[in-house]
Amino acid sequence: MSPDQLSAQAAPGIGGSPGAARAVVVGLLAAMAGLMFGLDTGVIAGALGFIGDEFHASARMQEWIVSSMMAAAALGSVGAGRISFRFGRRRALLGASLLFLAGALVCALAHSIPMLIAGRIMLGLAVGIAAFAAPLYISEVTLEAVRGAMVSFYQLMVTLGIFLAYMTDSLLSYGGHWRWMLGLMAVPAALFCAGCLFLPDSPRWLMMRGERSRASQVMRYLRADPAEADAEIRDIAQELRKPGGDGFALFRTDANFRRSVLLGVVLQVMQQLTGINVLMYYAPKIFQAAQFGVSAATWATALIGLINMAATGFAIVFIDRWGRRPLLILSCAIMTFAMLAAGGLVAVGGDSTSHEMGMVGALLLFVAGFAIGAGPLVWTLCSEIQPLRGRDFGIACSTFTNWAANWLISNVFLSVLATLGEARTFWVFAAMNGLFIVITLAYVPETRGVSLEEIESRLMAGRRLRDLGR
């Protein structure tokens, strides 16, 4: 059976389960993109020091090794919108999986820094496409009652990938086997590629392509009640009948759409300014600067990955019970306190066991705060607030912004750290998290339990951004 036939028929192995369960399984397969995202994000933290030693790379060159993936991810996210719109979300994910596989192999076999950077660029393109397509695809195929949890599961897979990468780094660090660290990423990449073959096309994408019959078949496959599936198709058709053209045309002509795009961009910038990816990329260096030994720093970094994963699981349980806004505000408040505490501990100084424990505690609290809110919820909200006709364009804009900010921060962090010092750097991130609370209170809507079509209707009617949901 071809991949196109899977759009209209049950995928092998899962076709006998009820429609709602099939939608969950399809969402879980797509969420494997997050696993690859996390693996390739986290693995460089443990490998970087050994790479620097083997190739005699300066601190500036190490910044480029890390940030090259972010720059490529930004470019990948720009192209992802067009790829996803023209070929579909499923094919975009399949293409990303092939890039993940090729990039991992190139990095493992690299005989020079330029070759290593080339592999990192391939991985970055894959991450940019996958980070765009996976949350979008999941939001379009799952039920509104569990949409937040399913999109957040993508983020859980990101955190699982980071944790597994940290654990692999820790185990292989004793022999300095950085090529194995990077090369092992090819195994889950191959599994992700196989999983993409079992995904149906998004019914909303099929509707945009004018293929209502196939869209109805897929929707019925993904829903327990045929009447519910047909009603959802009718709602999508009604939204598509509204004038507006493609995404860019809608952006130029409709001020309401520009508001949702701007909100998505702001959310992604603020997610990066929390400081999370600085910690993920440079955690061992941060701990070593805080007087940790190399081995202790590596295992403390692995503990960060574990807390990140566990707290994201908490978010999945409560995102569709408590809602987006309460979790996001709690998340930012925790991160603000943790960054203030970390900066204070660094400013006071010391190399005692209590000081080390306090530093680990502050950073673990920060990671837990990020994982229960800012991590999963930003991707969830960005996939929910854009209207169907402009969804590819709007999410492409916000995803590009995420990676552009990610690249900028990762590319200058070591230089900024040397200029400001650790304490002031942590305090700057604390201020950014405090600002995020204000933005959430003023502009972020509560989208829990609200259909994508209803959110779109309120947006296009000119309702305030914070009133698009409940």
C-alpha positions as a LaTeX table, in Angstrom:
\begin{tabular}{lrrr}
\hline
Residue & $x$ (\AA) & $y$ (\AA) & $z$ (\AA) \\
\hline
Met1 & 0.00 & 0.00 & 0.00 \\
Ser2 & 1.39 & 3.39 & $-0.97$ \\
Pro3 & 1.63 & 6.39 & 1.39 \\
Asp4 & $-1.14$ & 8.13 & $-0.57$ \\
Gln5 & $-3.47$ & 5.20 & $-0.02$ \\
Leu6 & $-2.88$ & 5.54 & 3.71 \\
Ser7 & $-4.62$ & 8.91 & 3.51 \\
Ala8 & $-7.87$ & 7.16 & 2.70 \\
Gln9 & $-7.49$ & 3.84 & 4.46 \\
Ala10 & $-6.38$ & 2.49 & 7.81 \\
Ala11 & $-2.65$ & 2.40 & 8.33 \\
Pro12 & $-1.27$ & $-1.12$ & 8.75 \\
Gly13 & $-1.18$ & $-2.28$ & 12.32 \\
Ile14 & $-3.52$ & 0.33 & 13.73 \\
Gly15 & $-6.55$ & 0.14 & 11.47 \\
Gly16 & $-8.59$ & $-2.05$ & 13.80 \\
Ser17 & $-8.64$ & 0.40 & 16.68 \\
Pro18 & $-11.40$ & 3.00 & 17.18 \\
Gly19 & $-11.09$ & 6.30 & 15.36 \\
Ala20 & $-10.12$ & 8.36 & 18.40 \\
Ala21 & $-7.37$ & 5.87 & 19.26 \\
Arg22 & $-6.12$ & 5.97 & 15.68 \\
Ala23 & $-5.82$ & 9.75 & 15.89 \\
Val24 & $-3.73$ & 9.37 & 19.04 \\
Val25 & $-1.45$ & 6.79 & 17.41 \\
Val26 & $-1.00$ & 8.97 & 14.34 \\
Gly27 & $-0.16$ & 11.91 & 16.59 \\
Leu28 & 2.38 & 9.83 & 18.50 \\
Leu29 & 4.10 & 8.78 & 15.28 \\
Ala30 & 4.34 & 12.41 & 14.17 \\
Ala31 & 5.69 & 13.36 & 17.60 \\
Met32 & 8.79 & 11.27 & 16.88 \\
Ala33 & 9.96 & 14.41 & 15.09 \\
Gly34 & 10.32 & 15.89 & 18.56 \\
Leu35 & 12.51 & 12.97 & 19.63 \\
Met36 & 14.90 & 13.72 & 16.76 \\
Phe37 & 14.79 & 17.42 & 17.58 \\
Gly38 & 15.75 & 16.69 & 21.19 \\
Leu39 & 18.46 & 14.17 & 20.37 \\
Asp40 & 20.26 & 16.49 & 17.97 \\
Thr41 & 19.81 & 19.46 & 20.32 \\
Gly42 & 21.16 & 17.67 & 23.38 \\
Val43 & 23.95 & 15.54 & 21.96 \\
Ile44 & 26.25 & 18.45 & 21.13 \\
Ala45 & 26.51 & 19.46 & 24.81 \\
Gly46 & 28.57 & 16.39 & 25.74 \\
Ala47 & 30.42 & 16.06 & 22.44 \\
Leu48 & 31.55 & 19.68 & 22.10 \\
Gly49 & 34.51 & 19.52 & 24.47 \\
Phe50 & 35.95 & 16.41 & 22.80 \\
Ile51 & 35.40 & 17.90 & 19.34 \\
Gly52 & 37.22 & 21.05 & 20.45 \\
Asp53 & 40.16 & 19.01 & 21.71 \\
Glu54 & 40.46 & 16.85 & 18.58 \\
Phe55 & 40.21 & 19.72 & 16.10 \\
His56 & 41.82 & 22.37 & 18.37 \\
Ala57 & 38.70 & 24.53 & 17.98 \\
Ser58 & 38.59 & 27.91 & 19.68 \\
Ala59 & 35.62 & 29.02 & 21.79 \\
Arg60 & 34.38 & 31.07 & 18.83 \\
Met61 & 34.60 & 28.07 & 16.50 \\
Gln62 & 32.73 & 25.95 & 19.06 \\
Glu63 & 29.98 & 28.59 & 19.06 \\
Trp64 & 29.73 & 28.16 & 15.29 \\
Ile65 & 29.59 & 24.37 & 15.56 \\
Val66 & 26.64 & 24.69 & 17.95 \\
Ser67 & 24.88 & 27.58 & 16.24 \\
Ser68 & 25.22 & 26.31 & 12.65 \\
Met69 & 22.35 & 23.93 & 13.34 \\
Met70 & 20.21 & 26.80 & 14.61 \\
Ala71 & 20.93 & 28.95 & 11.54 \\
Ala72 & 20.04 & 26.07 & 9.25 \\
Ala73 & 16.89 & 25.38 & 11.27 \\
Ala74 & 15.80 & 28.97 & 10.69 \\
Leu75 & 16.28 & 28.49 & 6.94 \\
Gly76 & 14.52 & 25.13 & 7.09 \\
Ser77 & 11.52 & 26.67 & 8.84 \\
Val78 & 11.21 & 29.27 & 6.05 \\
Gly79 & 11.08 & 26.59 & 3.38 \\
Ala80 & 8.91 & 24.34 & 5.56 \\
Gly81 & 5.83 & 26.48 & 5.02 \\
Arg82 & 5.99 & 26.14 & 1.25 \\
Ile83 & 6.92 & 22.45 & 1.43 \\
Ser84 & 4.10 & 21.71 & 3.85 \\
Phe85 & 1.56 & 23.67 & 1.81 \\
Arg86 & 2.52 & 22.13 & $-1.53$ \\
Phe87 & 3.35 & 18.55 & $-0.61$ \\
Gly88 & 1.55 & 18.13 & 2.70 \\
Arg89 & 2.56 & 17.85 & 6.33 \\
Arg90 & 3.25 & 14.09 & 6.04 \\
Arg91 & 5.72 & 14.46 & 3.17 \\
Ala92 & 7.42 & 17.34 & 4.96 \\
Leu93 & 8.02 & 15.07 & 7.96 \\
Leu94 & 9.28 & 12.28 & 5.71 \\
Gly95 & 11.77 & 14.65 & 4.07 \\
Ala96 & 12.94 & 15.82 & 7.48 \\
Ser97 & 13.52 & 12.22 & 8.59 \\
Leu98 & 15.83 & 11.60 & 5.62 \\
Leu99 & 17.81 & 14.74 & 6.45 \\
Phe100 & 18.11 & 13.61 & 10.08 \\
Leu101 & 19.56 & 10.31 & 8.92 \\
Ala102 & 22.03 & 11.83 & 6.47 \\
Gly103 & 23.13 & 14.57 & 8.89 \\
Ala104 & 23.86 & 12.12 & 11.71 \\
Leu105 & 26.07 & 10.01 & 9.45 \\
Val106 & 27.97 & 13.02 & 8.09 \\
Cys107 & 28.66 & 14.32 & 11.61 \\
Ala108 & 29.88 & 10.92 & 12.82 \\
Leu109 & 32.28 & 10.58 & 9.88 \\
Ala110 & 33.49 & 14.19 & 9.86 \\
His111 & 37.24 & 14.56 & 9.35 \\
Ser112 & 37.26 & 18.35 & 9.71 \\
Ile113 & 35.29 & 21.19 & 11.27 \\
Pro114 & 33.80 & 22.28 & 7.90 \\
Met115 & 32.49 & 18.75 & 7.32 \\
Leu116 & 31.10 & 18.64 & 10.85 \\
Ile117 & 29.36 & 21.96 & 10.31 \\
Ala118 & 27.96 & 20.65 & 7.00 \\
Gly119 & 26.41 & 17.74 & 8.88 \\
Arg120 & 25.05 & 20.10 & 11.53 \\
Ile121 & 23.50 & 22.21 & 8.75 \\
Met122 & 21.72 & 19.14 & 7.39 \\
Leu123 & 20.42 & 18.39 & 10.88 \\
Gly124 & 19.34 & 21.99 & 11.26 \\
Leu125 & 17.34 & 21.91 & 8.04 \\
Ala126 & 15.65 & 18.74 & 9.30 \\
Val127 & 14.88 & 20.30 & 12.69 \\
Gly128 & 13.46 & 23.45 & 11.08 \\
Ile129 & 11.12 & 21.47 & 8.86 \\
Ala130 & 10.11 & 19.01 & 11.58 \\
Ala131 & 9.55 & 21.68 & 14.25 \\
Phe132 & 7.21 & 23.42 & 11.80 \\
Ala133 & 5.35 & 20.42 & 10.43 \\
Ala134 & 4.93 & 18.17 & 13.48 \\
Pro135 & 2.95 & 20.49 & 15.84 \\
Leu136 & 0.91 & 21.72 & 12.86 \\
Tyr137 & 0.10 & 18.18 & 11.74 \\
Ile138 & $-0.74$ & 17.01 & 15.26 \\
Ser139 & $-3.04$ & 19.98 & 15.89 \\
Glu140 & $-4.90$ & 19.27 & 12.63 \\
Val141 & $-5.53$ & 15.54 & 13.14 \\
Thr142 & $-6.34$ & 15.32 & 16.87 \\
Leu143 & $-9.57$ & 16.01 & 18.76 \\
Glu144 & $-9.92$ & 19.45 & 20.35 \\
Ala145 & $-10.45$ & 17.85 & 23.80 \\
Val146 & $-6.90$ & 16.43 & 23.77 \\
Arg147 & $-5.24$ & 18.80 & 21.29 \\
Gly148 & $-3.16$ & 20.55 & 23.93 \\
Ala149 & $-1.93$ & 17.27 & 25.41 \\
Met150 & $-1.06$ & 15.83 & 22.00 \\
Val151 & 0.89 & 18.87 & 20.83 \\
Ser152 & 2.59 & 18.90 & 24.22 \\
Phe153 & 3.50 & 15.25 & 23.72 \\
Tyr154 & 5.65 & 16.47 & 20.85 \\
Gln155 & 7.52 & 18.61 & 23.39 \\
Leu156 & 7.74 & 15.59 & 25.72 \\
Met157 & 9.47 & 13.72 & 22.93 \\
Val158 & 11.86 & 16.67 & 22.57 \\
Thr159 & 12.72 & 16.41 & 26.25 \\
Leu160 & 13.05 & 12.62 & 26.03 \\
Gly161 & 15.47 & 13.11 & 23.16 \\
Ile162 & 17.52 & 15.62 & 25.14 \\
Phe163 & 17.63 & 13.29 & 28.15 \\
Leu164 & 18.66 & 10.28 & 26.07 \\
Ala165 & 21.34 & 12.38 & 24.36 \\
Tyr166 & 22.68 & 13.53 & 27.74 \\
Met167 & 22.73 & 9.96 & 29.06 \\
Thr168 & 24.51 & 8.73 & 25.95 \\
Asp169 & 27.02 & 11.56 & 26.26 \\
Ser170 & 27.61 & 10.70 & 29.92 \\
Leu171 & 28.25 & 7.02 & 29.21 \\
Leu172 & 30.50 & 7.67 & 26.21 \\
Ser173 & 32.33 & 10.61 & 27.76 \\
Tyr174 & 34.73 & 8.36 & 29.70 \\
Gly175 & 36.39 & 7.33 & 26.45 \\
Gly176 & 35.81 & 10.59 & 24.63 \\
His177 & 33.79 & 8.78 & 21.91 \\
Trp178 & 32.19 & 11.85 & 20.36 \\
Arg179 & 31.74 & 10.17 & 16.96 \\
Trp180 & 29.58 & 7.48 & 18.57 \\
Met181 & 27.62 & 10.20 & 20.38 \\
Leu182 & 26.73 & 11.81 & 17.05 \\
Gly183 & 26.48 & 8.62 & 14.97 \\
Leu184 & 24.01 & 6.84 & 17.22 \\
Met185 & 21.45 & 9.48 & 16.23 \\
Ala186 & 21.11 & 7.66 & 12.90 \\
Val187 & 19.23 & 4.76 & 14.56 \\
Pro188 & 16.16 & 6.75 & 15.77 \\
Ala189 & 16.29 & 8.73 & 12.51 \\
Ala190 & 15.78 & 5.52 & 10.55 \\
Leu191 & 12.88 & 4.55 & 12.85 \\
Phe192 & 11.29 & 7.97 & 12.42 \\
Cys193 & 11.58 & 7.62 & 8.65 \\
Ala194 & 9.75 & 4.29 & 8.81 \\
Gly195 & 7.06 & 5.78 & 11.07 \\
Cys196 & 6.34 & 8.59 & 8.58 \\
Leu197 & 5.26 & 5.98 & 6.02 \\
Phe198 & 2.28 & 5.12 & 8.26 \\
Leu199 & 0.90 & 8.65 & 8.52 \\
Pro200 & $-2.22$ & 9.78 & 6.62 \\
Asp201 & $-2.37$ & 13.25 & 5.12 \\
Ser202 & $-3.95$ & 15.98 & 7.22 \\
Pro203 & $-7.65$ & 16.30 & 6.34 \\
Arg204 & $-7.39$ & 20.07 & 6.64 \\
Trp205 & $-4.54$ & 20.12 & 4.12 \\
Leu206 & $-6.57$ & 17.90 & 1.78 \\
Met207 & $-9.49$ & 20.33 & 2.07 \\
Met208 & $-7.21$ & 23.22 & 1.13 \\
Arg209 & $-6.20$ & 21.19 & $-1.95$ \\
Gly210 & $-9.86$ & 20.74 & $-2.89$ \\
Glu211 & $-9.87$ & 17.00 & $-2.14$ \\
Arg212 & $-12.97$ & 16.87 & 0.01 \\
Ser213 & $-13.71$ & 13.19 & $-0.63$ \\
Arg214 & $-10.26$ & 12.07 & 0.58 \\
Ala215 & $-10.43$ & 14.54 & 3.45 \\
Ser216 & $-13.76$ & 13.04 & 4.57 \\
Gln217 & $-12.32$ & 9.52 & 4.41 \\
Val218 & $-9.29$ & 10.48 & 6.50 \\
Met219 & $-11.42$ & 12.41 & 9.01 \\
Arg220 & $-13.73$ & 9.43 & 9.43 \\
Tyr221 & $-10.67$ & 7.24 & 9.93 \\
Leu222 & $-9.46$ & 9.58 & 12.70 \\
Arg223 & $-12.78$ & 10.10 & 14.49 \\
Ala224 & $-14.94$ & 7.64 & 16.43 \\
Asp225 & $-18.25$ & 9.08 & 15.15 \\
Pro226 & $-18.81$ & 9.54 & 11.38 \\
Ala227 & $-21.32$ & 12.32 & 12.07 \\
Glu228 & $-18.70$ & 14.17 & 14.12 \\
Ala229 & $-16.19$ & 13.76 & 11.30 \\
Asp230 & $-18.66$ & 15.07 & 8.71 \\
Ala231 & $-19.51$ & 18.09 & 10.89 \\
Glu232 & $-15.80$ & 18.90 & 11.26 \\
Ile233 & $-15.36$ & 18.73 & 7.48 \\
Arg234 & $-18.32$ & 21.09 & 7.01 \\
Asp235 & $-16.78$ & 23.58 & 9.49 \\
Ile236 & $-13.47$ & 23.48 & 7.62 \\
Ala237 & $-15.25$ & 23.99 & 4.28 \\
Gln238 & $-17.12$ & 26.99 & 5.68 \\
Glu239 & $-13.87$ & 28.64 & 6.81 \\
Leu240 & $-12.25$ & 27.99 & 3.43 \\
Arg241 & $-15.12$ & 29.68 & 1.60 \\
Lys242 & $-14.21$ & 33.00 & 3.24 \\
Pro243 & $-12.19$ & 35.36 & 1.00 \\
Gly244 & $-8.53$ & 36.02 & 1.67 \\
Gly245 & $-6.22$ & 34.23 & $-0.79$ \\
Asp246 & $-3.09$ & 32.40 & 0.31 \\
Gly247 & $-1.15$ & 33.03 & 3.52 \\
Phe248 & 1.01 & 35.92 & 2.32 \\
Ala249 & $-1.92$ & 37.58 & 0.54 \\
Leu250 & $-3.97$ & 37.26 & 3.71 \\
Phe251 & $-1.10$ & 38.76 & 5.71 \\
Arg252 & $-0.95$ & 41.77 & 3.39 \\
Thr253 & $-4.68$ & 42.43 & 3.35 \\
Asp254 & $-6.01$ & 41.34 & 6.75 \\
Ala255 & $-5.01$ & 43.17 & 9.93 \\
Asn256 & $-6.56$ & 40.46 & 12.10 \\
Phe257 & $-4.30$ & 37.81 & 10.60 \\
Arg258 & $-1.30$ & 40.08 & 11.12 \\
Arg259 & $-2.19$ & 40.19 & 14.82 \\
Ser260 & $-2.11$ & 36.41 & 15.16 \\
Val261 & 1.19 & 36.20 & 13.26 \\
Leu262 & 2.70 & 38.87 & 15.51 \\
Leu263 & 1.54 & 37.04 & 18.64 \\
Gly264 & 3.14 & 33.82 & 17.39 \\
Val265 & 6.40 & 35.64 & 16.68 \\
Val266 & 6.43 & 37.27 & 20.14 \\
Leu267 & 5.73 & 33.96 & 21.87 \\
Gln268 & 8.65 & 32.29 & 20.11 \\
Val269 & 11.06 & 35.13 & 20.83 \\
Met270 & 10.13 & 35.09 & 24.48 \\
Gln271 & 10.56 & 31.31 & 24.66 \\
Gln272 & 14.16 & 31.72 & 23.52 \\
Leu273 & 14.79 & 34.65 & 25.87 \\
Thr274 & 13.88 & 32.49 & 28.87 \\
Gly275 & 17.43 & 31.13 & 28.55 \\
Ile276 & 16.50 & 27.48 & 28.15 \\
Asn277 & 18.58 & 26.65 & 25.11 \\
Val278 & 21.64 & 28.34 & 26.53 \\
Leu279 & 21.38 & 25.88 & 29.40 \\
Met280 & 20.75 & 22.93 & 27.08 \\
Tyr281 & 23.67 & 23.65 & 24.75 \\
Tyr282 & 26.24 & 24.81 & 27.28 \\
Ala283 & 25.19 & 23.11 & 30.52 \\
Pro284 & 28.51 & 21.29 & 31.07 \\
Lys285 & 30.45 & 24.52 & 30.55 \\
Ile286 & 28.13 & 26.38 & 32.95 \\
Phe287 & 28.60 & 23.74 & 35.64 \\
Gln288 & 32.37 & 23.65 & 35.12 \\
Ala289 & 32.46 & 27.42 & 35.47 \\
Ala290 & 30.62 & 26.92 & 38.78 \\
Gln291 & 33.56 & 24.76 & 40.00 \\
Phe292 & 32.14 & 21.35 & 39.01 \\
Gly293 & 34.50 & 18.66 & 37.79 \\
Val294 & 34.14 & 17.40 & 34.21 \\
Ser295 & 32.44 & 14.14 & 35.23 \\
Ala296 & 30.16 & 15.85 & 37.78 \\
Ala297 & 29.19 & 18.48 & 35.19 \\
Thr298 & 28.26 & 15.81 & 32.65 \\
Trp299 & 26.04 & 13.90 & 35.08 \\
Ala300 & 24.45 & 17.11 & 36.40 \\
Thr301 & 23.58 & 17.91 & 32.79 \\
Ala302 & 21.94 & 14.48 & 32.43 \\
Leu303 & 19.89 & 15.20 & 35.55 \\
Ile304 & 18.67 & 18.40 & 33.89 \\
Gly305 & 17.45 & 16.31 & 30.97 \\
Leu306 & 15.57 & 13.97 & 33.32 \\
Ile307 & 13.82 & 16.83 & 35.14 \\
Asn308 & 12.97 & 18.45 & 31.81 \\
Met309 & 11.26 & 15.26 & 30.64 \\
Ala310 & 9.41 & 14.62 & 33.91 \\
Ala311 & 8.06 & 18.17 & 34.17 \\
Thr312 & 6.86 & 18.07 & 30.55 \\
Gly313 & 4.87 & 14.97 & 31.48 \\
Phe314 & 3.22 & 17.08 & 34.19 \\
Ala315 & 2.28 & 19.65 & 31.55 \\
Ile316 & 0.69 & 17.00 & 29.34 \\
Val317 & $-1.53$ & 15.85 & 32.22 \\
Phe318 & $-2.74$ & 19.34 & 33.15 \\
Ile319 & $-2.69$ & 21.40 & 29.94 \\
Asp320 & $-6.26$ & 20.41 & 29.00 \\
Arg321 & $-7.44$ & 20.55 & 32.63 \\
Trp322 & $-5.96$ & 23.81 & 33.94 \\
Gly323 & $-5.57$ & 25.57 & 30.62 \\
Arg324 & $-2.75$ & 27.32 & 28.79 \\
Arg325 & $-2.64$ & 30.68 & 30.57 \\
Pro326 & $-2.37$ & 29.45 & 34.20 \\
Leu327 & 0.42 & 27.01 & 33.32 \\
Leu328 & 2.28 & 29.63 & 31.30 \\
Ile329 & 2.13 & 32.22 & 34.09 \\
Leu330 & 3.24 & 29.66 & 36.70 \\
Ser331 & 6.05 & 28.56 & 34.39 \\
Cys332 & 7.43 & 32.07 & 33.94 \\
Ala333 & 7.19 & 32.87 & 37.65 \\
Ile334 & 9.22 & 29.76 & 38.52 \\
Met335 & 11.85 & 30.57 & 35.88 \\
Thr336 & 12.17 & 34.15 & 37.10 \\
Phe337 & 12.82 & 33.04 & 40.67 \\
Ala338 & 15.27 & 30.32 & 39.57 \\
Met339 & 17.34 & 32.68 & 37.42 \\
Leu340 & 17.48 & 35.23 & 40.24 \\
Ala341 & 18.64 & 32.51 & 42.64 \\
Ala342 & 21.27 & 31.17 & 40.22 \\
Gly343 & 22.65 & 34.65 & 39.66 \\
Gly344 & 22.77 & 35.25 & 43.40 \\
Leu345 & 24.64 & 32.01 & 44.05 \\
Val346 & 27.22 & 32.84 & 41.39 \\
Ala347 & 27.63 & 36.37 & 42.74 \\
Val348 & 28.26 & 35.07 & 46.26 \\
Gly349 & 30.71 & 32.48 & 44.96 \\
Gly350 & 32.27 & 29.50 & 46.70 \\
Asp351 & 33.16 & 25.91 & 45.93 \\
Ser352 & 31.52 & 24.11 & 48.85 \\
Thr353 & 29.18 & 21.18 & 48.43 \\
Ser354 & 26.24 & 23.28 & 49.59 \\
His355 & 27.02 & 25.91 & 46.97 \\
Glu356 & 27.18 & 23.26 & 44.22 \\
Met357 & 23.91 & 21.73 & 45.41 \\
Gly358 & 22.26 & 25.14 & 45.48 \\
Met359 & 23.38 & 25.84 & 41.93 \\
Val360 & 22.12 & 22.49 & 40.67 \\
Gly361 & 18.84 & 23.06 & 42.51 \\
Ala362 & 18.32 & 26.51 & 40.96 \\
Leu363 & 18.99 & 25.26 & 37.43 \\
Leu364 & 16.80 & 22.18 & 37.91 \\
Leu365 & 13.99 & 24.41 & 39.17 \\
Phe366 & 14.43 & 26.61 & 36.11 \\
Val367 & 14.22 & 23.63 & 33.76 \\
Ala368 & 11.13 & 22.31 & 35.56 \\
Gly369 & 9.49 & 25.72 & 35.27 \\
Phe370 & 10.20 & 25.87 & 31.55 \\
Ala371 & 8.97 & 22.34 & 30.93 \\
Ile372 & 5.56 & 22.78 & 32.59 \\
Gly373 & 4.67 & 25.82 & 30.50 \\
Ala374 & 6.89 & 27.83 & 28.18 \\
Gly375 & 8.31 & 24.74 & 26.51 \\
Pro376 & 5.20 & 22.89 & 25.30 \\
Leu377 & 2.64 & 25.70 & 25.44 \\
Val378 & 4.33 & 28.09 & 23.01 \\
Trp379 & 4.30 & 25.42 & 20.29 \\
Thr380 & 0.71 & 24.52 & 21.19 \\
Leu381 & $-0.53$ & 28.11 & 21.04 \\
Cys382 & 1.29 & 28.88 & 17.79 \\
Ser383 & $-0.41$ & 25.89 & 16.16 \\
Glu384 & $-3.84$ & 26.96 & 17.45 \\
Ile385 & $-4.13$ & 30.72 & 16.87 \\
Gln386 & $-3.52$ & 30.88 & 13.11 \\
Pro387 & $-6.47$ & 30.72 & 10.66 \\
Leu388 & $-6.55$ & 27.72 & 8.32 \\
Arg389 & $-5.87$ & 29.61 & 5.09 \\
Gly390 & $-2.85$ & 31.36 & 6.60 \\
Arg391 & $-1.70$ & 28.60 & 8.98 \\
Asp392 & 1.34 & 27.53 & 6.96 \\
Phe393 & 2.51 & 31.14 & 6.57 \\
Gly394 & 1.80 & 32.12 & 10.19 \\
Ile395 & 3.51 & 29.11 & 11.74 \\
Ala396 & 6.43 & 29.49 & 9.31 \\
Cys397 & 6.92 & 33.05 & 10.56 \\
Ser398 & 6.86 & 32.07 & 14.23 \\
Thr399 & 9.05 & 28.99 & 13.72 \\
Phe400 & 11.61 & 30.99 & 11.76 \\
Thr401 & 11.65 & 33.54 & 14.56 \\
Asn402 & 12.24 & 30.79 & 17.11 \\
Trp403 & 15.27 & 29.48 & 15.29 \\
Ala404 & 16.64 & 32.89 & 14.38 \\
Ala405 & 16.53 & 33.90 & 18.06 \\
Asn406 & 17.91 & 30.49 & 19.02 \\
Trp407 & 20.82 & 30.94 & 16.61 \\
Leu408 & 21.57 & 34.47 & 17.80 \\
Ile409 & 21.59 & 33.51 & 21.48 \\
Ser410 & 23.63 & 30.33 & 21.01 \\
Asn411 & 26.08 & 32.11 & 18.74 \\
Val412 & 26.93 & 34.89 & 21.18 \\
Phe413 & 26.34 & 33.28 & 24.57 \\
Leu414 & 29.94 & 32.39 & 25.40 \\
Ser415 & 31.04 & 35.88 & 24.40 \\
Val416 & 28.27 & 37.51 & 26.45 \\
Leu417 & 29.08 & 35.27 & 29.40 \\
Ala418 & 32.70 & 36.41 & 29.24 \\
Thr419 & 31.63 & 40.07 & 29.08 \\
Leu420 & 28.82 & 40.22 & 31.65 \\
Gly421 & 29.80 & 37.33 & 33.87 \\
Glu422 & 27.52 & 34.50 & 34.93 \\
Ala423 & 25.57 & 36.38 & 37.61 \\
Arg424 & 24.52 & 39.29 & 35.39 \\
Thr425 & 23.70 & 36.90 & 32.53 \\
Phe426 & 21.33 & 34.93 & 34.77 \\
Trp427 & 19.70 & 38.16 & 35.97 \\
Val428 & 19.08 & 39.32 & 32.41 \\
Phe429 & 17.23 & 36.07 & 31.74 \\
Ala430 & 15.25 & 36.57 & 34.97 \\
Ala431 & 14.10 & 39.97 & 33.68 \\
Met432 & 13.03 & 38.43 & 30.38 \\
Asn433 & 10.92 & 35.83 & 32.17 \\
Gly434 & 9.25 & 38.54 & 34.22 \\
Leu435 & 8.39 & 40.35 & 31.00 \\
Phe436 & 6.90 & 37.12 & 29.63 \\
Ile437 & 4.39 & 37.09 & 32.50 \\
Val438 & 3.18 & 40.57 & 31.52 \\
Ile439 & 2.83 & 39.56 & 27.86 \\
Thr440 & 0.87 & 36.45 & 28.82 \\
Leu441 & $-1.56$ & 38.40 & 30.98 \\
Ala442 & $-2.12$ & 41.03 & 28.29 \\
Tyr443 & $-2.30$ & 39.04 & 25.06 \\
Val444 & $-2.34$ & 35.23 & 25.35 \\
Pro445 & $-5.78$ & 33.60 & 24.93 \\
Glu446 & $-7.07$ & 30.54 & 26.77 \\
Thr447 & $-7.66$ & 28.05 & 23.94 \\
Arg448 & $-8.44$ & 24.97 & 26.05 \\
Gly449 & $-11.42$ & 23.06 & 24.63 \\
Val450 & $-12.05$ & 25.56 & 21.80 \\
Ser451 & $-12.08$ & 24.30 & 18.20 \\
Leu452 & $-9.59$ & 25.69 & 15.70 \\
Glu453 & $-12.47$ & 26.94 & 13.57 \\
Glu454 & $-14.02$ & 28.83 & 16.50 \\
Ile455 & $-10.69$ & 30.46 & 17.36 \\
Glu456 & $-10.35$ & 31.52 & 13.71 \\
Ser457 & $-13.87$ & 32.94 & 13.63 \\
Arg458 & $-13.21$ & 35.12 & 16.69 \\
Leu459 & $-9.85$ & 36.28 & 15.34 \\
Met460 & $-11.32$ & 37.34 & 12.00 \\
Ala461 & $-14.20$ & 39.08 & 13.79 \\
Gly462 & $-11.66$ & 41.41 & 15.43 \\
Arg463 & $-11.86$ & 40.07 & 18.99 \\
Arg464 & $-8.95$ & 40.92 & 21.30 \\
Leu465 & $-6.16$ & 38.37 & 21.16 \\
Arg466 & $-6.63$ & 37.36 & 24.79 \\
Asp467 & $-10.36$ & 36.79 & 24.06 \\
Leu468 & $-9.93$ & 34.37 & 21.15 \\
Gly469 & $-10.51$ & 31.39 & 23.43 \\
Arg470 & $-12.61$ & 30.79 & 26.51 \\
\hline
\end{tabular}
